[in-house]
Coordinates of C-alpha atoms and ligand atoms in Angstrom, one line a residue:
M29 CA -26.2 28.0 13.8
G30 CA -26.3 25.9 10.4
K31 CA -24.8 22.6 10.0
I32 CA -23.5 20.7 7.2
F33 CA -24.2 16.8 6.5
L34 CA -21.7 15.0 4.3
V35 CA -23.6 12.2 3.6
G36 CA -22.7 8.9 1.8
F37 CA -26.2 7.2 0.7
G38 CA -24.7 4.0 -0.4
P39 CA -24.2 2.3 -3.8
G40 CA -27.7 3.4 -5.1
S41 CA -30.9 1.6 -3.8
V42 CA -32.6 3.2 -1.0
E43 CA -32.2 -0.3 0.8
Q44 CA -28.4 0.1 0.9
M45 CA -28.8 3.6 2.6
T46 CA -28.1 4.1 6.3
L47 CA -30.7 5.0 8.8
R48 CA -28.5 7.9 9.7
A49 CA -28.2 9.1 6.0
R50 CA -31.8 9.1 5.6
E51 CA -32.3 11.2 8.9
A52 CA -29.6 13.5 7.9
I53 CA -31.4 14.3 4.5
A54 CA -34.8 14.5 6.6
Q55 CA -33.4 17.0 8.7
S56 CA -32.0 19.0 6.3
E57 CA -33.4 22.1 4.6
V58 CA -31.2 22.1 1.6
V59 CA -29.6 19.0 -0.2
I60 CA -27.0 19.6 -2.7
G61 CA -25.8 16.8 -5.0
Y62 CA -24.7 15.6 -8.5
S63 CA -28.1 15.4 -10.5
T64 CA -27.9 11.6 -10.9
Y65 CA -27.7 11.0 -7.2
I66 CA -30.5 13.5 -6.3
K67 CA -32.8 11.4 -8.7
L68 CA -31.6 8.3 -6.7
V69 CA -33.1 9.8 -3.2
E70 CA -36.1 12.0 -5.0
D71 CA -38.7 10.5 -2.7
L72 CA -37.0 12.3 0.5
L73 CA -36.7 15.5 -1.2
V74 CA -40.1 16.5 -1.0
G75 CA -40.5 20.3 0.3
K76 CA -36.8 20.7 0.5
E77 CA -34.6 23.4 -1.5
V78 CA -32.8 20.9 -3.9
I79 CA -29.5 22.1 -5.8
K80 CA -28.6 20.0 -8.5
K81 CA -24.9 20.4 -9.6
G82 CA -22.9 18.6 -12.6
M83 CA -19.9 16.9 -12.3
T84 CA -17.4 19.6 -13.1
E85 CA -18.9 21.7 -10.4
E86 CA -17.5 19.8 -7.4
L87 CA -15.9 22.5 -5.4
D88 CA -19.0 24.7 -6.0
R89 CA -21.1 22.3 -4.2
S90 CA -18.9 22.5 -1.0
V91 CA -18.7 26.5 -1.1
L92 CA -22.5 26.7 -1.7
A93 CA -22.8 24.2 1.4
Y94 CA -20.9 26.4 3.6
E95 CA -22.7 29.6 2.3
K96 CA -26.1 28.0 3.3
A97 CA -24.8 27.2 6.8
K98 CA -23.6 30.5 7.2
E99 CA -27.3 31.6 6.6
G100 CA -28.2 29.4 9.5
K101 CA -29.5 26.2 7.2
T102 CA -29.0 22.7 7.6
V103 CA -27.5 21.4 4.5
A104 CA -26.8 18.1 3.3
L105 CA -24.4 17.5 0.6
I106 CA -24.8 14.0 -0.9
S107 CA -22.9 11.5 -2.8
S108 CA -23.0 8.0 -3.7
G109 CA -21.0 5.3 -1.8
D110 CA -19.1 6.5 1.3
I111 CA -18.7 10.3 0.8
G112 CA -15.2 9.7 2.4
V113 CA -14.0 7.4 0.0
Y114 CA -12.9 9.2 -3.2
G115 CA -15.7 11.7 -2.4
M116 CA -16.5 15.0 -1.4
A117 CA -15.5 15.1 2.7
G118 CA -12.1 15.8 1.8
P119 CA -12.4 18.8 -1.0
T120 CA -15.2 20.2 1.2
Y121 CA -13.2 20.3 4.5
E122 CA -10.4 21.9 2.4
V123 CA -12.6 24.5 1.1
L124 CA -13.9 25.0 4.7
F125 CA -10.3 25.2 6.2
E126 CA -9.6 27.9 3.2
A127 CA -12.6 30.0 4.2
G128 CA -11.6 30.2 7.8
W129 CA -13.9 27.3 9.4
T130 CA -12.9 25.5 12.0
P131 CA -14.8 22.8 14.2
Q132 CA -15.0 25.7 17.2
T133 CA -16.6 28.3 14.7
G134 CA -20.1 26.9 15.3
I135 CA -21.0 25.4 12.1
E136 CA -21.2 21.6 12.8
V137 CA -20.0 19.2 10.1
E138 CA -21.0 15.8 10.2
V139 CA -19.7 13.2 8.1
V140 CA -22.4 10.3 7.4
P141 CA -20.6 7.0 6.1
G142 CA -22.1 4.8 3.5
T143 CA -21.6 1.4 1.8
T144 CA -18.9 2.1 -0.5
A145 CA -18.5 0.6 -3.9
L146 CA -16.1 -1.9 -3.2
S147 CA -17.9 -3.5 -0.4
A148 CA -21.2 -3.3 -2.4
A149 CA -19.7 -5.0 -5.6
A150 CA -17.9 -7.6 -3.2
S151 CA -21.6 -8.4 -1.7
L152 CA -22.8 -9.2 -5.4
V153 CA -20.1 -11.5 -6.2
G154 CA -19.3 -13.6 -3.1
A155 CA -16.8 -12.9 -0.4
P156 CA -13.7 -11.4 -2.1
L157 CA -12.6 -9.4 0.6
T158 CA -12.3 -11.7 3.4
H159 CA -8.4 -10.9 3.6
D160 CA -6.5 -8.0 2.9
F161 CA -7.2 -5.7 0.4
C162 CA -6.7 -2.2 -0.8
S163 CA -8.1 0.2 -3.3
I164 CA -6.7 2.2 -6.2
S165 CA -8.4 4.6 -8.2
L166 CA -7.3 4.7 -11.9
S167 CA -8.5 8.4 -12.4
D168 CA -5.4 10.3 -13.5
L169 CA -7.5 13.7 -13.6
L170 CA -5.9 14.9 -10.3
T171 CA -3.3 11.9 -9.8
P172 CA 0.1 11.6 -11.8
W173 CA 0.2 8.1 -13.6
A174 CA 3.5 7.5 -11.9
T175 CA 2.0 7.4 -8.6
I176 CA -1.0 5.5 -9.6
A177 CA 1.5 3.1 -11.4
K178 CA 3.7 2.7 -8.4
R179 CA 0.7 1.4 -6.2
L180 CA -0.4 -0.9 -8.8
V181 CA 3.0 -2.4 -8.8
A182 CA 3.0 -2.4 -4.7
A183 CA -0.5 -4.1 -4.5
A184 CA 0.1 -6.3 -7.4
Q185 CA 3.6 -7.5 -5.4
A186 CA 2.1 -7.8 -2.1
D187 CA -0.8 -9.9 -3.1
F188 CA -3.7 -7.7 -2.0
V189 CA -7.1 -8.3 -3.2
T190 CA -7.1 -5.0 -5.3
A191 CA -10.4 -2.9 -5.9
L192 CA -10.1 -0.4 -9.0
Y193 CA -12.3 2.6 -8.8
N194 CA -12.7 4.9 -11.7
P195 CA -11.4 2.0 -14.0
K196 CA -12.6 3.6 -17.4
S197 CA -14.4 6.4 -19.0
G198 CA -15.2 7.8 -22.4
R199 CA -11.7 9.5 -22.3
R200 CA -9.8 7.3 -20.3
V201 CA -9.4 3.8 -22.0
E202 CA -5.6 3.0 -21.7
Q203 CA -5.5 3.3 -17.8
I204 CA -7.1 -0.2 -17.3
V205 CA -5.1 -1.8 -19.9
E206 CA -1.6 -0.6 -18.1
A207 CA -3.0 -1.5 -14.9
Q208 CA -3.7 -5.3 -16.3
A209 CA -0.2 -5.2 -17.8
I210 CA 1.3 -4.4 -14.2
F211 CA -0.5 -7.0 -12.7
L212 CA 0.3 -9.7 -15.3
R213 CA 3.9 -8.9 -14.3
H214 CA 3.3 -10.2 -10.7
R215 CA 0.1 -12.4 -10.7
N216 CA -1.1 -15.5 -12.4
P217 CA -3.1 -14.6 -15.6
A218 CA -5.6 -17.0 -14.2
T219 CA -6.4 -14.7 -11.2
P220 CA -10.0 -14.4 -10.9
V221 CA -11.3 -10.8 -11.4
A222 CA -15.2 -9.6 -10.7
L223 CA -16.6 -6.7 -12.8
V224 CA -19.5 -5.0 -11.0
K225 CA -21.5 -2.2 -12.8
S226 CA -24.0 -0.3 -11.4
A227 CA -24.3 -2.3 -8.5
Y228 CA -27.6 -1.9 -6.5
R229 CA -28.8 0.3 -9.5
N230 CA -31.2 -0.4 -12.3
K231 CA -28.6 -1.4 -14.6
Q232 CA -26.7 -3.6 -12.5
Q233 CA -24.5 -6.1 -14.2
I234 CA -21.9 -8.6 -13.0
E235 CA -19.4 -10.8 -14.7
L236 CA -16.5 -13.0 -13.7
I237 CA -13.6 -12.9 -15.9
R238 CA -9.6 -13.9 -15.7
L239 CA -7.1 -11.2 -15.1
D240 CA -5.6 -11.8 -18.9
Q241 CA -9.5 -10.9 -20.1
L242 CA -9.4 -7.6 -18.2
A243 CA -8.4 -5.4 -20.8
E244 CA -11.0 -6.8 -23.3
A245 CA -13.7 -6.6 -20.9
E246 CA -16.6 -4.3 -20.9
I247 CA -15.9 -1.5 -18.4
G248 CA -17.3 1.6 -17.7
M249 CA -17.5 4.7 -15.6
L250 CA -19.6 2.8 -13.3
T251 CA -17.7 -0.4 -12.7
T252 CA -15.9 -1.4 -9.8
V253 CA -13.1 -3.9 -10.8
L254 CA -12.3 -6.4 -8.2
I255 CA -8.8 -8.3 -8.8
G256 CA -8.5 -11.5 -6.4
N257 CA -5.2 -12.4 -4.5
S258 CA -3.4 -15.5 -5.2
N259 CA -5.9 -17.7 -3.0
S260 CA -8.9 -16.4 -4.1
F261 CA -11.1 -18.7 -6.2
V262 CA -14.6 -18.8 -8.0
A263 CA -16.7 -21.7 -7.0
H264 CA -20.4 -21.8 -8.6
G265 CA -20.3 -18.5 -9.9
L266 CA -19.1 -17.0 -6.6
L267 CA -15.5 -15.2 -5.9
V268 CA -14.3 -16.1 -2.5
T269 CA -10.8 -15.3 -0.9
P270 CA -9.8 -17.6 2.1
R271 CA -9.4 -16.2 5.6
G272 CA -6.4 -18.4 6.1
Y273 CA -7.9 -21.4 8.2
A274 CA -6.0 -23.6 5.8
N275 CA -2.8 -22.4 7.3
K276 CA -3.9 -23.9 10.9
Y277 CA -6.3 -26.4 10.2
L278 CA -6.3 -29.9 8.5
S279 CA -9.9 -29.2 7.5
P280 CA -12.6 -26.6 8.2
G281 CA -13.8 -27.1 11.6
G282 CA -11.2 -30.1 12.0
A283 CA -8.0 -30.3 14.2
A284 CA -5.3 -28.0 14.0
K285 CA -1.9 -29.1 12.1
T286 CA 1.1 -29.9 14.4
G287 CA 2.5 -27.1 15.7
E288 CA -0.5 -25.0 15.7
R289 CA -3.2 -23.9 18.3
A290 CA -6.3 -22.4 18.1
G291 CA -6.5 -19.0 19.5
R292 CA -2.6 -18.3 19.0
S293 CA -0.4 -16.8 16.5
L294 CA 0.6 -19.1 13.7
S295 CA 3.9 -21.1 14.3
S296 CA 5.0 -18.7 11.2
G297 CA 3.5 -15.7 13.2
L298 CA 5.7 -12.7 14.5
E299 CA 7.1 -15.1 17.0
G300 CA 7.9 -17.9 15.2
W301 CA 8.9 -16.4 11.7
G302 CA 12.3 -15.4 13.0
A303 CA 13.2 -19.0 14.4
Q304 CA 12.2 -20.1 10.8
V305 CA 14.4 -17.8 8.9
L306 CA 17.1 -18.5 11.6
E307 CA 16.8 -22.2 10.8
Q308 CA 17.4 -21.5 7.2
I309 CA 20.2 -19.2 7.6
L310 CA 21.9 -21.7 9.6
A311 CA 21.1 -24.5 7.0
G312 CA 23.3 -22.3 5.0
A313 CA 20.8 -19.8 3.3
S314 CA 22.0 -16.2 2.6
P315 CA 20.2 -13.4 4.1
E316 CA 19.8 -11.9 0.7
E317 CA 18.3 -15.3 -0.5
M318 CA 15.8 -15.3 2.3
A319 CA 14.7 -11.6 1.8
E320 CA 14.2 -12.4 -1.8
A321 CA 12.1 -15.5 -1.3
L322 CA 10.1 -13.8 1.4
A323 CA 9.9 -10.6 -0.9
L324 CA 11.1 -8.7 2.4
P325 CA 13.7 -6.3 2.7
L326 CA 17.0 -7.2 3.7
G327 CA 16.8 -5.3 7.0
L328 CA 14.0 -7.4 8.2
V329 CA 15.7 -10.5 8.0
L330 CA 19.0 -9.4 9.3
E331 CA 17.0 -7.8 12.4
V332 CA 16.4 -11.7 13.1
L333 CA 19.7 -12.4 13.5
V334 CA 20.5 -9.9 15.9
E335 CA 19.3 -11.4 19.0
P336 CA 20.9 -15.0 18.5
G337 CA 24.2 -13.1 18.0
I338 CA 24.8 -14.1 14.1
A339 CA 24.7 -10.3 13.3
N340 CA 25.8 -7.4 15.4
V341 CA 24.4 -4.1 14.2
T342 CA 26.1 -0.7 14.2
D343 CA 25.7 2.7 13.2
P344 CA 27.4 4.1 10.1
R345 CA 29.6 6.4 11.8
R346 CA 31.0 3.7 13.9
F347 CA 31.4 1.5 10.9
L348 CA 33.5 4.1 9.2
E349 CA 36.0 4.0 12.3
I350 CA 36.3 0.4 11.4
L351 CA 36.6 0.7 8.0
P352 CA 40.2 2.0 7.7
K353 CA 41.0 -1.2 9.9
L354 CA 39.8 -3.7 7.5
G355 CA 42.2 -5.6 5.5
T356 CA 41.4 -6.7 1.8
L357 CA 37.6 -6.8 1.3
W358 CA 35.2 -6.9 -1.6
A359 CA 32.8 -4.2 -2.0
T360 CA 29.6 -5.4 -3.6
G361 CA 26.2 -3.8 -3.9
S362 CA 24.1 -3.0 -7.0
G363 CA 27.2 -2.1 -9.1
P364 CA 30.3 -4.1 -9.8
K365 CA 32.3 -5.8 -7.2
I366 CA 35.5 -4.5 -6.3
L367 CA 38.3 -5.8 -4.5
T368 CA 39.5 -3.2 -2.3
K369 CA 41.3 -2.2 1.2
G370 CA 39.4 -0.7 4.1
D371 CA 41.8 2.1 4.0
G372 CA 41.2 2.9 0.3
W373 CA 37.8 4.7 1.6
Q374 CA 37.3 8.0 2.5
I375 CA 34.5 10.6 3.3
Q376 CA 34.2 13.3 1.1
G377 CA 31.2 15.8 2.2
E378 CA 28.3 13.3 2.0
Q379 CA 29.9 10.8 -0.1
L380 CA 31.8 7.7 1.0
V381 CA 34.3 7.3 -1.9
W382 CA 36.8 4.8 -3.2
D383 CA 39.1 6.9 -5.5
Q384 CA 41.8 4.9 -7.4
P385 CA 44.0 6.1 -10.2
D386 CA 41.8 4.3 -12.9
A387 CA 38.8 3.7 -10.9
Y388 CA 36.2 5.7 -9.0
W389 CA 33.3 4.6 -6.7
S390 CA 31.1 6.5 -4.4
L391 CA 28.1 5.8 -2.0
Y392 CA 26.0 8.7 -0.9
W393 CA 26.6 7.7 3.0
A394 CA 23.8 10.0 4.3
E395 CA 21.5 7.1 3.1
A396 CA 23.2 4.6 5.3
E397 CA 21.2 4.0 8.4
K398 CA 22.3 0.7 9.6
V399 CA 25.2 -1.6 9.1
Y400 CA 24.9 -5.2 10.0
L401 CA 28.1 -7.2 10.8
L402 CA 28.0 -11.1 10.3
E403 CA 30.2 -14.2 9.9
R404 CA 28.9 -15.9 7.1
N405 CA 30.7 -19.1 7.6
Q406 CA 34.4 -19.9 8.7
E407 CA 35.7 -18.5 5.3
C408 CA 34.2 -14.8 5.2
S409 CA 32.9 -12.4 7.1
R410 CA 30.5 -9.3 6.0
A411 CA 29.4 -5.7 6.7
L412 CA 25.9 -4.9 5.1
V413 CA 24.9 -1.2 4.8
L414 CA 21.5 -0.6 4.7
N415 CA 19.2 2.3 3.9
R416 CA 16.4 3.3 6.0
A417 CA 14.1 1.0 4.3
G418 CA 16.1 -1.8 4.9
D419 CA 17.5 -2.3 1.6
L420 CA 21.2 -2.9 0.7
L421 CA 23.4 0.0 -0.3
V422 CA 26.7 -1.8 -0.2
G423 CA 27.9 -5.0 1.2
F424 CA 31.7 -5.4 2.3
E425 CA 32.8 -9.0 2.2
L426 CA 36.0 -10.1 3.7
T427 CA 37.5 -13.3 2.7
K428 CA 40.1 -15.2 4.2
T429 CA 41.9 -15.8 0.6
A430 CA 41.6 -12.3 -0.2
G431 CA 43.1 -10.7 2.9
Q432 CA 43.5 -10.8 6.8
F433 CA 40.3 -12.6 8.1
E434 CA 41.8 -11.8 11.6
N435 CA 40.8 -8.2 11.0
S436 CA 36.9 -9.4 10.4
A437 CA 34.5 -6.7 10.7
V438 CA 33.0 -8.3 13.7
K439 CA 36.4 -8.4 15.6
A440 CA 37.3 -5.0 14.6
L441 CA 33.9 -3.8 16.2
K442 CA 34.9 -5.7 19.3
S443 CA 38.1 -4.3 19.5
L444 CA 36.3 -0.7 19.6
G445 CA 34.8 -2.0 22.7
Ligands
LIG504 N1 -17.5 7.6 -3.1 C1 -18.0 6.4 -4.0 C2 -16.8 6.5 -5.1 C3 -16.6 7.5 -6.0 S1 -15.6 7.3 -7.2 C4 -18.2 5.3 -3.1 O1 -17.6 5.3 -1.8 O2 -18.3 4.1 -3.5 C5 -16.5 6.7 -8.5 C6 -16.2 5.0 -8.7 O3 -16.8 4.4 -7.9 C7 -16.8 4.7 -10.1 O4 -15.9 5.0 -11.0 C8 -16.8 3.1 -9.7 O5 -15.6 2.4 -9.9 C9 -17.3 3.2 -8.3 N2 -18.7 3.1 -8.2 C10 -19.3 4.0 -7.5 N3 -21.0 3.5 -7.6 C11 -20.7 2.2 -8.1 C12 -21.9 1.4 -8.3 N4 -23.0 1.6 -7.9 N5 -21.5 0.2 -8.9 C13 -20.1 -0.1 -9.2 N6 -19.2 0.6 -8.9 C14 -19.4 2.0 -8.4

């Protein structure tokens, strides 16, 4: 029975290859790969059948590997970095499944991991990945730009250290400009950026720049771009991202700050952050303000208020039973603020509708996942309708002056038992 090795041989130099990758190539009778990669491991290929394929024949390589394996041969399909990271491992499995292969059919498939470009690049510029990071490929050859842009926005907003693969090629020159523009909407222009070209290869080149210089920088097919997070810094020509010791300790290796303990979650960790949110809400901050300040969905903030009894949670169906009992209320969401009465609303199909002689407002009620009822202060109580993501669909606000505060949502809920 044949075997297929899917081998990632690292960034380019033999030293950065794993022992297993060398073994896999040594054990193989057939080695298939992109011509440039084949050249990088030429010394290992003596006496083997070597099949060089061009860049555009990617899937042919997988098909060929399967055919050779069916002939009983051991085949290594090699590619740079980690073959499972933007590499041939995925497409090969897809080709194999298509051809009826399963792990039980007898031909073994082994994926041999390798050092991927982002860790290779990181090692050459310092330690930029010591906190949360993500990678985004700017190649729109197989991915819609809207998908890439969405991920760039999310990474920029969430303050991930971000590795950009496939940043630019002869034909794709504008993607990196767009990526920079998206990042600049959320990040400081002075954010440090490392450009690493041909890591661990002959033409290796390293440059440290600022985010606002990215569009003009010299970038090519073999460059990996590493964008730091808001804490990343450059010192002595090295890009470093702190792990967070400063959140807990007064100085490196020094004593813990008041309220913090070694080996324990931060006071603002999962256990503690709720108490901090609660404190600020009790001091007068609104849940919306907190959500905005923390860049979290409103639902996560409201969840914190349930246990101490500041918010009650109910499901949308239940809320509809309460709604007609409510007196005068304000309905607010992303749309205009409407002064209405609870009994003015009705369900029409999947819509919650407010249909008046000279006005109409509707909400796709199927999206409503949870309703939080809270008393904001003595003057007003509120019902916040959230979708599954925890974002606000509509808020109902009952004000004392506008209506019968006696009929507050919380009380109406309690009356239902
Ligand atoms: N499987 C590979 C990635 C393939 S995508 C891996 O795990 O590394 C190709 C992209 O990877 C290139 O456009 C470049 O952004 C990056 N890359 C690959 N090799 C590199 C190297 N030696 N130095 C810097 N970047 C590299």
